Coordinates of C-alpha atoms in Angstrom, one line a residue:
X1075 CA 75.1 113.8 127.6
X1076 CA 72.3 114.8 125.4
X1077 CA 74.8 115.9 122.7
X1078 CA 76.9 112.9 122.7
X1079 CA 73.7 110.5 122.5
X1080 CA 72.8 112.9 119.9
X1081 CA 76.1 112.2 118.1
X1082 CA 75.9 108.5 118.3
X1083 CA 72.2 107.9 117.7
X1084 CA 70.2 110.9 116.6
X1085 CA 66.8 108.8 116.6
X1086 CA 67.4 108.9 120.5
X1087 CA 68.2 112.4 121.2
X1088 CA 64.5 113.6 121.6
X1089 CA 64.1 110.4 123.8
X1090 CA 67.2 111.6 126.4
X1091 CA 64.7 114.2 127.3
X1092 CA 62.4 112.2 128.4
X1093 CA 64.6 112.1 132.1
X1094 CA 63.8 115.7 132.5
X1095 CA 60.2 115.0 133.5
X1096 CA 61.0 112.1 135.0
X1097 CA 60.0 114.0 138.6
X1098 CA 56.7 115.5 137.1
X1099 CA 55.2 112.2 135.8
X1100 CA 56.6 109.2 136.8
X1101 CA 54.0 107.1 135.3
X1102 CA 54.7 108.2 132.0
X1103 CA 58.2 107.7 132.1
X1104 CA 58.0 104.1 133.0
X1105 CA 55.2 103.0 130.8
X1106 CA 56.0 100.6 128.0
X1107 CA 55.0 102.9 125.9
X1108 CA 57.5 105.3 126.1
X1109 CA 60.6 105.5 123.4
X1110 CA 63.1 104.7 125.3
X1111 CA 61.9 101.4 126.6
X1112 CA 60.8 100.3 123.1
X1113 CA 64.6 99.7 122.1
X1114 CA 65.6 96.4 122.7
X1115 CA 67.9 96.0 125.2
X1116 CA 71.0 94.8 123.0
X1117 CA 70.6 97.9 120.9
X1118 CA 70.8 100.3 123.4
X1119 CA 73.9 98.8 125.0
X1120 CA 75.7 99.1 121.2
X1121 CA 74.8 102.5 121.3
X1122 CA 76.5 103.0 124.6
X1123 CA 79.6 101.1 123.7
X1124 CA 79.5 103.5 120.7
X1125 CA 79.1 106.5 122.9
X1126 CA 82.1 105.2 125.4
X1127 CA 84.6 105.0 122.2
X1128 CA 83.8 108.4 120.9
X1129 CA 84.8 110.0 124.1
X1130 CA 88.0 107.8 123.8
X1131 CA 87.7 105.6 126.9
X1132 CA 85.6 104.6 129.6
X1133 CA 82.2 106.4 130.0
X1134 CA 79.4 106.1 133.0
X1135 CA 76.9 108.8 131.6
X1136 CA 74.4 106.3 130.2
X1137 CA 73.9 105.1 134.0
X1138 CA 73.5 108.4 135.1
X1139 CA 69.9 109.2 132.8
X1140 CA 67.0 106.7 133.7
X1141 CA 67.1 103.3 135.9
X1142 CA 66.0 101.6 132.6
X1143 CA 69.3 102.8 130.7
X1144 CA 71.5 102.1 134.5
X1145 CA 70.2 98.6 134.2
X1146 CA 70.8 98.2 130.4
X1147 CA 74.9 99.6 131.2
X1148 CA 75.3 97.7 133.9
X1149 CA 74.7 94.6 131.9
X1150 CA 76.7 95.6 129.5
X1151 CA 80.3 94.4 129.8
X1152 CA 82.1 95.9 127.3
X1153 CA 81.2 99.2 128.8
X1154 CA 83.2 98.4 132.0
X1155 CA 86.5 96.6 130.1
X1156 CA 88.8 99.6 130.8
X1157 CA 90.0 100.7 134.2
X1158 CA 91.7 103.8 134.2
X1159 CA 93.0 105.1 138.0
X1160 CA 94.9 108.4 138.4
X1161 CA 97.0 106.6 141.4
X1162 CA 97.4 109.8 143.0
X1163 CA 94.9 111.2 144.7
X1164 CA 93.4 110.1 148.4
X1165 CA 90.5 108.2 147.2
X1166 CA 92.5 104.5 148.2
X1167 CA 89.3 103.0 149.6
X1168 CA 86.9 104.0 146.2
X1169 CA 89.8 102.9 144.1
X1170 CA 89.6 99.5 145.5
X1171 CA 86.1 99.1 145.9
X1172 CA 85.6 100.6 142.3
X1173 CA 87.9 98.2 140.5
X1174 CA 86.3 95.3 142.3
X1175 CA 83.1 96.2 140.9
X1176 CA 84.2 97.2 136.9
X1177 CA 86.0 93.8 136.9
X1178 CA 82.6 92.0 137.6
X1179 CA 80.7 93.9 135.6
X1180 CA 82.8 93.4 132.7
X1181 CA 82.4 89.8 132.8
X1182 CA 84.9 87.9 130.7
X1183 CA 85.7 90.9 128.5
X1184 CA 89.8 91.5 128.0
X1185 CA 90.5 94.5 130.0
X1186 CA 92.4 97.7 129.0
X1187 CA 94.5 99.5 132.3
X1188 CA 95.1 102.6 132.6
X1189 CA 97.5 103.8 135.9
X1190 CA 99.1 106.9 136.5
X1191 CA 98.9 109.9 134.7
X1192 CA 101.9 111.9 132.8
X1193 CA 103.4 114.0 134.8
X1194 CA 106.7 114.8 136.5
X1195 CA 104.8 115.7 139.7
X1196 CA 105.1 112.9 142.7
X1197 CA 103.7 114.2 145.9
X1198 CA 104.9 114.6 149.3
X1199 CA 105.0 110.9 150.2
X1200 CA 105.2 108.0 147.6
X1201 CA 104.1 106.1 150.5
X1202 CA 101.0 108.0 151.0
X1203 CA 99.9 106.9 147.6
X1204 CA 100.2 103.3 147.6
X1205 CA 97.0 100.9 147.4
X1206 CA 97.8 97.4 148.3
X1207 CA 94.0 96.3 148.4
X1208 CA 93.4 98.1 144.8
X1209 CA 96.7 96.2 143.4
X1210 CA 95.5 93.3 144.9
X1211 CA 91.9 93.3 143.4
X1212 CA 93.7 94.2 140.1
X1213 CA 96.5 91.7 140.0
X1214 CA 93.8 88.8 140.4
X1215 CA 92.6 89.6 137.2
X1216 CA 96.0 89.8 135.6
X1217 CA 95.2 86.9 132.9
X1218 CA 92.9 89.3 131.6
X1219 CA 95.0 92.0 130.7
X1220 CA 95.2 92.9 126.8
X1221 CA 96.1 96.8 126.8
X1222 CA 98.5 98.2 129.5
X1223 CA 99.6 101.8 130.1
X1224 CA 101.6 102.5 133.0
X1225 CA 103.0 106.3 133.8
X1226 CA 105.4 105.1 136.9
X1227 CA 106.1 107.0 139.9
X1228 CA 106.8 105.5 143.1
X1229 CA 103.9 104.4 144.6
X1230 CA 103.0 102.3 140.9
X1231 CA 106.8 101.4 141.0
X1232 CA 105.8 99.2 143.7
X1233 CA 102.5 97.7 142.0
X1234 CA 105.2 96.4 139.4
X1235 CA 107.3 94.4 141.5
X1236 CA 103.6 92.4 142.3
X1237 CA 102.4 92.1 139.3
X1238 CA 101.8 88.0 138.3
X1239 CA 103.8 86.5 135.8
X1240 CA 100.8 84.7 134.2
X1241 CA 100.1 87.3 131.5
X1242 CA 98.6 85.3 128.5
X1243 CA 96.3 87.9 126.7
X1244 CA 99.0 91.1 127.3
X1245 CA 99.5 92.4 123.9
X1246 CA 100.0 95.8 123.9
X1247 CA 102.5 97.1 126.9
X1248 CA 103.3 101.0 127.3
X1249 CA 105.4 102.4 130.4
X1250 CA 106.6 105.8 130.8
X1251 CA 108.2 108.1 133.9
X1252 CA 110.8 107.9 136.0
X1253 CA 110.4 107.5 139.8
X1254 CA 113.1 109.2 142.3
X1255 CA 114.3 105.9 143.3
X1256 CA 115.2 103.3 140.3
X1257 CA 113.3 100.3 140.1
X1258 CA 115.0 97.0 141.0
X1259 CA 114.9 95.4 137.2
X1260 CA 111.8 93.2 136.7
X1261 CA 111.1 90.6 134.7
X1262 CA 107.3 90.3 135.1
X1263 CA 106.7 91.0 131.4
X1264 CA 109.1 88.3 130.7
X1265 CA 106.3 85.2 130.3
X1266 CA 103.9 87.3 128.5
X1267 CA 103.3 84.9 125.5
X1268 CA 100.9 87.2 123.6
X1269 CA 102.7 90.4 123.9
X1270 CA 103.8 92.3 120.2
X1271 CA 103.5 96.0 121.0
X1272 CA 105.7 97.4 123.5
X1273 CA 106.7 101.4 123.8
X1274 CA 109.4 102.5 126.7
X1275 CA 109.3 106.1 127.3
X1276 CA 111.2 106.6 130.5
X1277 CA 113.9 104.9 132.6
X1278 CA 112.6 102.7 135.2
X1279 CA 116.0 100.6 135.8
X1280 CA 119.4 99.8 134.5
X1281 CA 120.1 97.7 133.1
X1282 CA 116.7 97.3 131.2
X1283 CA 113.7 95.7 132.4
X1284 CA 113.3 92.0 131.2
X1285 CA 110.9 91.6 128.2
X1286 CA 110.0 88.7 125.8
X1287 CA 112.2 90.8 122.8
X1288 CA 112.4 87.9 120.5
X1289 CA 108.2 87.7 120.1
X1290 CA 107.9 91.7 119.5
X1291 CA 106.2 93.1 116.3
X1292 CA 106.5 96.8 117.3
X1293 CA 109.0 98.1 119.7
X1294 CA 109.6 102.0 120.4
X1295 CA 112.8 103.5 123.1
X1296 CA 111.4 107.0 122.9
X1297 CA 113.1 110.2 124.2
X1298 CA 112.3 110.8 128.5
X1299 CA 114.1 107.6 128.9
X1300 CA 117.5 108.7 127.7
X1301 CA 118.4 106.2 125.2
X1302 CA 121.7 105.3 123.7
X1303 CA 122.4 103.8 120.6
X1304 CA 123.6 100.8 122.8
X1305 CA 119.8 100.4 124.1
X1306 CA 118.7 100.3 120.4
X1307 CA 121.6 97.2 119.6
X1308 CA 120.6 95.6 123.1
X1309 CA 116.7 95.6 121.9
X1310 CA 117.8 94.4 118.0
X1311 CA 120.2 91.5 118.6
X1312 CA 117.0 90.0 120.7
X1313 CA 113.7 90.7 118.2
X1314 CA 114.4 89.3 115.5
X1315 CA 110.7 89.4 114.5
X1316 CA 110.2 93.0 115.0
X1317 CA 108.2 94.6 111.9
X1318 CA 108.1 98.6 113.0
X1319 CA 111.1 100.0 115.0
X1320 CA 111.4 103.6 116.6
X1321 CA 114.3 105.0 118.3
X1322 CA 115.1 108.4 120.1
X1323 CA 118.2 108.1 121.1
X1324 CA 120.6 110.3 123.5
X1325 CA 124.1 108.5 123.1
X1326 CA 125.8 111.6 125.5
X1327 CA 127.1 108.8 127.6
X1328 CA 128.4 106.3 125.3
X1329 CA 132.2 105.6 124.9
X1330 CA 133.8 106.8 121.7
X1331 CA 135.9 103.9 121.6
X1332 CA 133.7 101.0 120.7
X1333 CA 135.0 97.8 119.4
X1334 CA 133.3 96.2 116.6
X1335 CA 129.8 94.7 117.1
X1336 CA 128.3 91.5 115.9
X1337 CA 125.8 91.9 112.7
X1338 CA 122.3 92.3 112.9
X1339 CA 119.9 91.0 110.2
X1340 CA 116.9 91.6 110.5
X1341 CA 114.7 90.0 107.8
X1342 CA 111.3 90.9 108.6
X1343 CA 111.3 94.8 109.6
X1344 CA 109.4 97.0 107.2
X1345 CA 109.9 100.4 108.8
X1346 CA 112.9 102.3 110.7
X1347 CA 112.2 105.5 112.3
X1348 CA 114.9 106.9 114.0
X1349 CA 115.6 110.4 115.7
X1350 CA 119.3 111.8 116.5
X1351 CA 118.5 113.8 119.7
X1352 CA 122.4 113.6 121.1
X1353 CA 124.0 111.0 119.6
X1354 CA 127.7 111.2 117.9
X1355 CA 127.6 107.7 117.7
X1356 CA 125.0 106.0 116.4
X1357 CA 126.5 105.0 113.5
X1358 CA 128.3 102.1 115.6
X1359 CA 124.8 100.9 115.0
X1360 CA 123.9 101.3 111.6
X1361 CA 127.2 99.8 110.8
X1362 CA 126.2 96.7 112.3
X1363 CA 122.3 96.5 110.7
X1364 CA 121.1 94.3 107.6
X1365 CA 117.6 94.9 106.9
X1366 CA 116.3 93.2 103.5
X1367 CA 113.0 94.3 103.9
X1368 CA 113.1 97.4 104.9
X1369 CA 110.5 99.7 102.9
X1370 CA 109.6 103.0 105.4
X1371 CA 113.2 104.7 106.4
X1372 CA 113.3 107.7 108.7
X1373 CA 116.5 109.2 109.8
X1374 CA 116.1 112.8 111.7
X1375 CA 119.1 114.7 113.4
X1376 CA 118.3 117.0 116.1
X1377 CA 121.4 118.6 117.6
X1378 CA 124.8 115.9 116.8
X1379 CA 125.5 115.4 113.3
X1380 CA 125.7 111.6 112.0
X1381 CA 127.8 110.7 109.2
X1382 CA 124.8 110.2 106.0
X1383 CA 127.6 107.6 104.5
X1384 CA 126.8 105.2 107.6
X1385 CA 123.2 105.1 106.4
X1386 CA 123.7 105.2 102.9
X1387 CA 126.2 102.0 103.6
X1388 CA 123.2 100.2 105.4
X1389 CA 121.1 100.9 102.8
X1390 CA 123.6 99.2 100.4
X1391 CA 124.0 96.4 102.3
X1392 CA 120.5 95.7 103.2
X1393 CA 119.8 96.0 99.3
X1394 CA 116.3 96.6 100.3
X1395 CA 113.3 98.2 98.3
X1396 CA 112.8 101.6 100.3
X1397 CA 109.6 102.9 99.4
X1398 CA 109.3 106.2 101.8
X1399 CA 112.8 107.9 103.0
X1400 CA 112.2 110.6 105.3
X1401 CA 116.2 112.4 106.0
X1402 CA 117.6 115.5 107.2
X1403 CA 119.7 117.3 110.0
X1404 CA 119.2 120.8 111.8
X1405 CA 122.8 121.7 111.3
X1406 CA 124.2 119.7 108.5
X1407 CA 123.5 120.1 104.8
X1408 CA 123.0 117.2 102.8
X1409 CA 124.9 117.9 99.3
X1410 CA 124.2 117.3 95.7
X1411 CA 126.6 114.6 95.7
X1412 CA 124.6 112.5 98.7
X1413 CA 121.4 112.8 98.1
X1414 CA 122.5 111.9 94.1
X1415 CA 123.7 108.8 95.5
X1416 CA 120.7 107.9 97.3
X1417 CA 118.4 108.6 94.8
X1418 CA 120.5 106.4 92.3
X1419 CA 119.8 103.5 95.2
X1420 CA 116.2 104.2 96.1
X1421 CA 114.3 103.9 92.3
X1422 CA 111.0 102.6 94.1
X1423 CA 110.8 105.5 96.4
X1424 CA 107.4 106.8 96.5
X1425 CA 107.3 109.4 99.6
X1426 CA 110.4 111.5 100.4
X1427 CA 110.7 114.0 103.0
X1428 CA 113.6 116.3 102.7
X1429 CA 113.9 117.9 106.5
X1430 CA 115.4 120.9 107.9
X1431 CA 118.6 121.2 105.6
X1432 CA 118.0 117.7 104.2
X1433 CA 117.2 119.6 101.0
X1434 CA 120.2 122.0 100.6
X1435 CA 121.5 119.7 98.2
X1436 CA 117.9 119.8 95.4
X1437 CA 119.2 121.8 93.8
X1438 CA 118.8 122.5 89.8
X1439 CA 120.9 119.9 88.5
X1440 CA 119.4 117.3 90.5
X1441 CA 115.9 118.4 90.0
X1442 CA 117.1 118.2 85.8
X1443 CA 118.2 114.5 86.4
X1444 CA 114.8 113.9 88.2
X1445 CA 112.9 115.4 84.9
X1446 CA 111.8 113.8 82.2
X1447 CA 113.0 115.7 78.8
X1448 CA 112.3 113.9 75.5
X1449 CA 115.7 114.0 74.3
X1450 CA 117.9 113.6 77.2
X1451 CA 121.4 113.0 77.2
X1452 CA 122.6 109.6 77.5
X1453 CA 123.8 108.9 81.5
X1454 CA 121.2 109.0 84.5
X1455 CA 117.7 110.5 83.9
X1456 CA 114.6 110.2 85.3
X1457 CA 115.6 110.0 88.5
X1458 CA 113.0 108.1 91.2
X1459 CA 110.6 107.5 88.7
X1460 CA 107.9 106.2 91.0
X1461 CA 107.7 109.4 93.5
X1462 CA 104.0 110.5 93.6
X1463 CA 104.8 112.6 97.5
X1464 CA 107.3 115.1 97.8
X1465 CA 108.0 117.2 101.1
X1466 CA 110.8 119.8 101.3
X1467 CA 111.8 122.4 104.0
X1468 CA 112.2 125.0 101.4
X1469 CA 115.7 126.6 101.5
X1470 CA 117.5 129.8 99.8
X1471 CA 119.7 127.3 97.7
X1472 CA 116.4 126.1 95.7
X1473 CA 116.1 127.1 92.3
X1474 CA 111.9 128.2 92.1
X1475 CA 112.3 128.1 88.4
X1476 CA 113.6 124.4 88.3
X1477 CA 111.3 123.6 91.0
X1478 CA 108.2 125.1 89.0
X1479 CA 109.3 123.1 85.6
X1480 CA 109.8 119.8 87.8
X1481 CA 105.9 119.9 89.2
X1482 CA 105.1 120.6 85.7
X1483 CA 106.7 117.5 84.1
X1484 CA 106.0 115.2 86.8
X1485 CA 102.6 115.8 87.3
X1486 CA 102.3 115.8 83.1
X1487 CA 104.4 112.5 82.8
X1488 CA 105.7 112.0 79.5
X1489 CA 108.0 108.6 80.6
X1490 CA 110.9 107.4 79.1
X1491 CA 109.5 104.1 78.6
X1492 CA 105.4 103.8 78.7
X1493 CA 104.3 103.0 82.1
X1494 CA 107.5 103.9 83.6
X1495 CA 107.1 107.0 85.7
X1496 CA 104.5 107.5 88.3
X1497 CA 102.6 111.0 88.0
X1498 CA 103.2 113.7 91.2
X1499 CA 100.6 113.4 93.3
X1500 CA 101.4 115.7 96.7
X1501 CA 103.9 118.0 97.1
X1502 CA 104.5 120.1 100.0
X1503 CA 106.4 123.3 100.3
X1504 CA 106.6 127.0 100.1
X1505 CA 105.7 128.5 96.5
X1506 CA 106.0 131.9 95.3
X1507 CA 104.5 132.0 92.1
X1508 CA 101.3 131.5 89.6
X1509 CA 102.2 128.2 87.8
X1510 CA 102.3 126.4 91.6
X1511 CA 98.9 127.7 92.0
X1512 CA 97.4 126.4 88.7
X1513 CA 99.4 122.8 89.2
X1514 CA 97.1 123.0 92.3
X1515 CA 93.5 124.2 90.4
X1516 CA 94.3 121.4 88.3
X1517 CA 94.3 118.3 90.9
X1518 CA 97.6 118.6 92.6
X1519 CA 98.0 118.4 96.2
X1520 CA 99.8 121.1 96.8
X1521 CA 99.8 122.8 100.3
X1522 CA 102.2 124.3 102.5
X1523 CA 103.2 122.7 106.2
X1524 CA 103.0 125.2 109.5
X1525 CA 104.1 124.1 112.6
X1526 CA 100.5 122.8 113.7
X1527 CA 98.0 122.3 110.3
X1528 CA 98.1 122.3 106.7
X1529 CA 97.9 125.9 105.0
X1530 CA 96.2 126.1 101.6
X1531 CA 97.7 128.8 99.3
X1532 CA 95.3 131.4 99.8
X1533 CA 96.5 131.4 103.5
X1534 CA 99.7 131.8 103.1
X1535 CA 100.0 134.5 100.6
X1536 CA 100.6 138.0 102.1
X1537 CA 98.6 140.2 100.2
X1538 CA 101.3 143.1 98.4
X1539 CA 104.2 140.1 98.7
X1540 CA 103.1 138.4 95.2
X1541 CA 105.2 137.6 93.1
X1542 CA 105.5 137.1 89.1
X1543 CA 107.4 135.8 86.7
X1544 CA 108.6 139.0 84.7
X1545 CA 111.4 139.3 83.6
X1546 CA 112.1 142.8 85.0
X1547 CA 111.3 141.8 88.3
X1548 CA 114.9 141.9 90.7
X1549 CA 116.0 141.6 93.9
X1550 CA 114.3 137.9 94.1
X1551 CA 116.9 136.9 96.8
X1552 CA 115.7 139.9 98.7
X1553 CA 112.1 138.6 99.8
X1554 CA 111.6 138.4 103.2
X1555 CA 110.6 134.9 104.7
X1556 CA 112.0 132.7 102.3
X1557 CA 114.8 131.5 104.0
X1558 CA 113.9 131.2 107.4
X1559 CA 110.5 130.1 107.1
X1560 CA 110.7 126.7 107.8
X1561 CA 113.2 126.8 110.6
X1562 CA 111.0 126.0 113.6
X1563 CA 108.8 123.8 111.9
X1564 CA 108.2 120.5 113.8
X1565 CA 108.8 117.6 111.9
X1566 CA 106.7 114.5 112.4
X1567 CA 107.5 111.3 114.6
X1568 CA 104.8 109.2 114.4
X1569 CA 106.0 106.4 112.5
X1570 CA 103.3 105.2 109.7
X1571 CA 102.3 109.0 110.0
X1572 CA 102.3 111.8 107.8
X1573 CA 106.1 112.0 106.8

């Protein structure tokens, strides 16, 4: 305790102390006098509410030091706004009575709940587990509810089918697990006027549970619930108002033989992420999606290959501005030819993430149409002209030459037309030589991704591997590492993220 007051206000860590002799001399402790009773009241409770966010949720410590500090938490309210029960364990009674007495304590403060916990483990008796007094105490707060997370097994499976439709201040709504027995479909959610956020990680029924869709900002179907690409169409025919969208689909049990769809257009969402886990066809979907103001595009491929001509049509059709395009497949190579052609559409692209053998294609010729030469050639030239981020999973088909002479130009710009060409600011990849290393001394943001952290050069170098650019040097293709590198690397998912 006396390291996280120390964190939060160092001016009171000496003061903490001060409990330690509370035994020996009483007197002293509760005298005006002494340090900690000389901060006023609303001061210390700030730095408690301070304390409770660094450890990332609810906190009790400050009533466990003095009776002074006790009395200043317990007055507190927005140290008691977030109730966070396990729902597993045998302590029914304390549950009840201790969600009772957080609730008044908080006051009138918006609460944040927390049930369940992540795991696949249920128990000997989902029966043994429930709480009708706790879910009773809770529910009568329900109009209070802002932040909800909900990991579902059986016995929480039955607080939903209670929970009160009167949900004005829900706004952010996450539910994940899958019990043994499916949940009868619920629409509890479904009057929740203030509710934007809302992320679905398991399978609770089918068909889907009942949710205000057309109200939704941000929507997420991520991958323990098993979702097919006729999930994602059922979600975007209803929110139209959706900004941010996240899919992980699993289409194993979709038909193949899928009759046209109606159109989807939506005009106000600004970011797509999308990952392929098993899913032959998804592009039933993007056939059937207009989005005009789409600017953040994501499109991973885990295991099934989708057809790159499906997305490249929506992108066409949408005749949106993309501004970060994130692409790539774990078994099939994007070519020259493709990523040409979306280049050609994407000349306000600022970010682009080449994945797994999303980059086959980069390959000399393209990385010549992407540099700027004073006298070039009539025809395309320059290509992406605003790109100040690129990320590749490097690949034995790259040219290091090329790639060298590329960083060099674009980080130098010398446009076409003054103004034109934004200068390189990140790249990320694996380099083998000098002139990547002085780019980087220089200002460039150049570092290499591992599976877990950002390596700097100087890490990843193996001393006796280096290599130069002599002419005499041979057997290039022969360095270990260079083509397999990057093969278990774990690309990001996290939507506004690092891409």
């Amino acid at each position: 305790m006396l390291e996280e007051i120390a964190q939060t206000c160092p001016s009171c860590a000496a003061e903490s102390v001060v409990d330690v002799g509370v035994k020996e001399a009483p007197e002293v402790h509760y005298s005006v006098l002494n340090p900690t009773r000389r901060l006023p009241v609303e001061i210390l409770g700030e730095i408690f509410v301070q304390l409770q966010e660094m450890l990332g949720g609810r906190s009790i410590a400050p009533t466990q030091i003095c009776r002074h500090w006790r009395e200043v938490a317990i007055g507190t309210s927005r140290l008691w706004n977030c109730i966070k029960v396990p729902y597993y364990s045998g302590k029914a009674a304390a549950d009840a009575e201790m969600v009772t007495l957080w609730q008044q304590r908080s006051g009138g403060q918006p609460l944040t709940i927390m049930l369940g916990r992540k795991t696949w483990y249920w128990g000997p008796s989902a029966a043994e587990r429930k709480n009708p007094a706790f879910d009773s105490a809770l529910n009568s707060q329900a109009h209070r509810w802002k932040d909800m997370q909900l990991h579902v097994n059986d016995a929480i499976a039955s607080f939903l089918n209670n929970i009160p439709e009167d949900l004005p201040m829900l706004h952010t709504l996450y539910m994940s697990g899958r019990p043994r027995d499916e949940v009868t479909p619920f629409a509890n959610f479904s009057n929740a006027s203030a509710l934007r956020f809302l992320t679905l990680n398991g399978r609770l029924s089918t068909p889907m549970p009942i949710f205000p869709w057309a109200q939704l900002t941000k929507c997420s179907l991520l991958r323990e619930g098993g979702y097919t690409w006729q999930d994602g169409y059922h979600v975007l025919s209803q929110a139209d108002k959706l900004q941010a969208y996240k899919m992980e689909l699993d289409a194993l049990s979709a038909a193949s033989d899928v009759h046209p769809l109606p159109g989807i257009c939506l005009d106000h969402l600004l970011s797509l992420d999308v990952d392929i886990v098993e899913g032959a066809n998804v592009r039933h979907l993007f056939d059937c999606l207009t989005l005009p103001a789409l600017t953040d595009l994501r499109v991973i491929q885990t295991f099934q290959s989708h057809h790159l001509e499906h997305t490249v049509a929506m992108i066409i059709r949408s005749r949106c501005t993309l501004k970060r395009l994130a692409i790539g497949s774990r078994n099939v190579a994007l070519t020259h030819g493709q990523l040409l052609n979306i280049f050609t559409l994407t000349p306000m692209l600022t970010e682009l993430k080449l994945s797994f053998k999303g980059s086959v294609g980069l390959d000399e010729f393209l990385m010549d149409l992407m540099t700027h030469y004073p006298h070039h050639p009539v025809g395309p030239c320059c290509l992406l002209p605003q790109l100040a981020s690129i990320k590749l999973h490097v690949n034995s088909c790259l040219s290091y030459e090329e790639l060298a002479e590329f960083l060099s130009m674009r980080f130098d710009t010398t446009p076409c037309v003054p103004g034109a060409m934004a200068q390189l600011r990140t790249v990320a990849l694996i380099p083998w030589d000098d002139t990547t290393a002085k780019l980087r001394n220089r200002g460039l943001d150049l570092h290499i991704l591992g599976r877990t952290r950002r390596l700097e050069l100087e890490e990843y170098f193996i001393p006796g591997n280096e290599e130069d650019d002599s002419e005499d040097e041979e057997d290039e293709d022969d360095e270990p590492g260079y083509d397999n590198s990057f093969d278990y690397y774990e690309y990001d998912s996290d939507i506004g993220g690092e891409w």
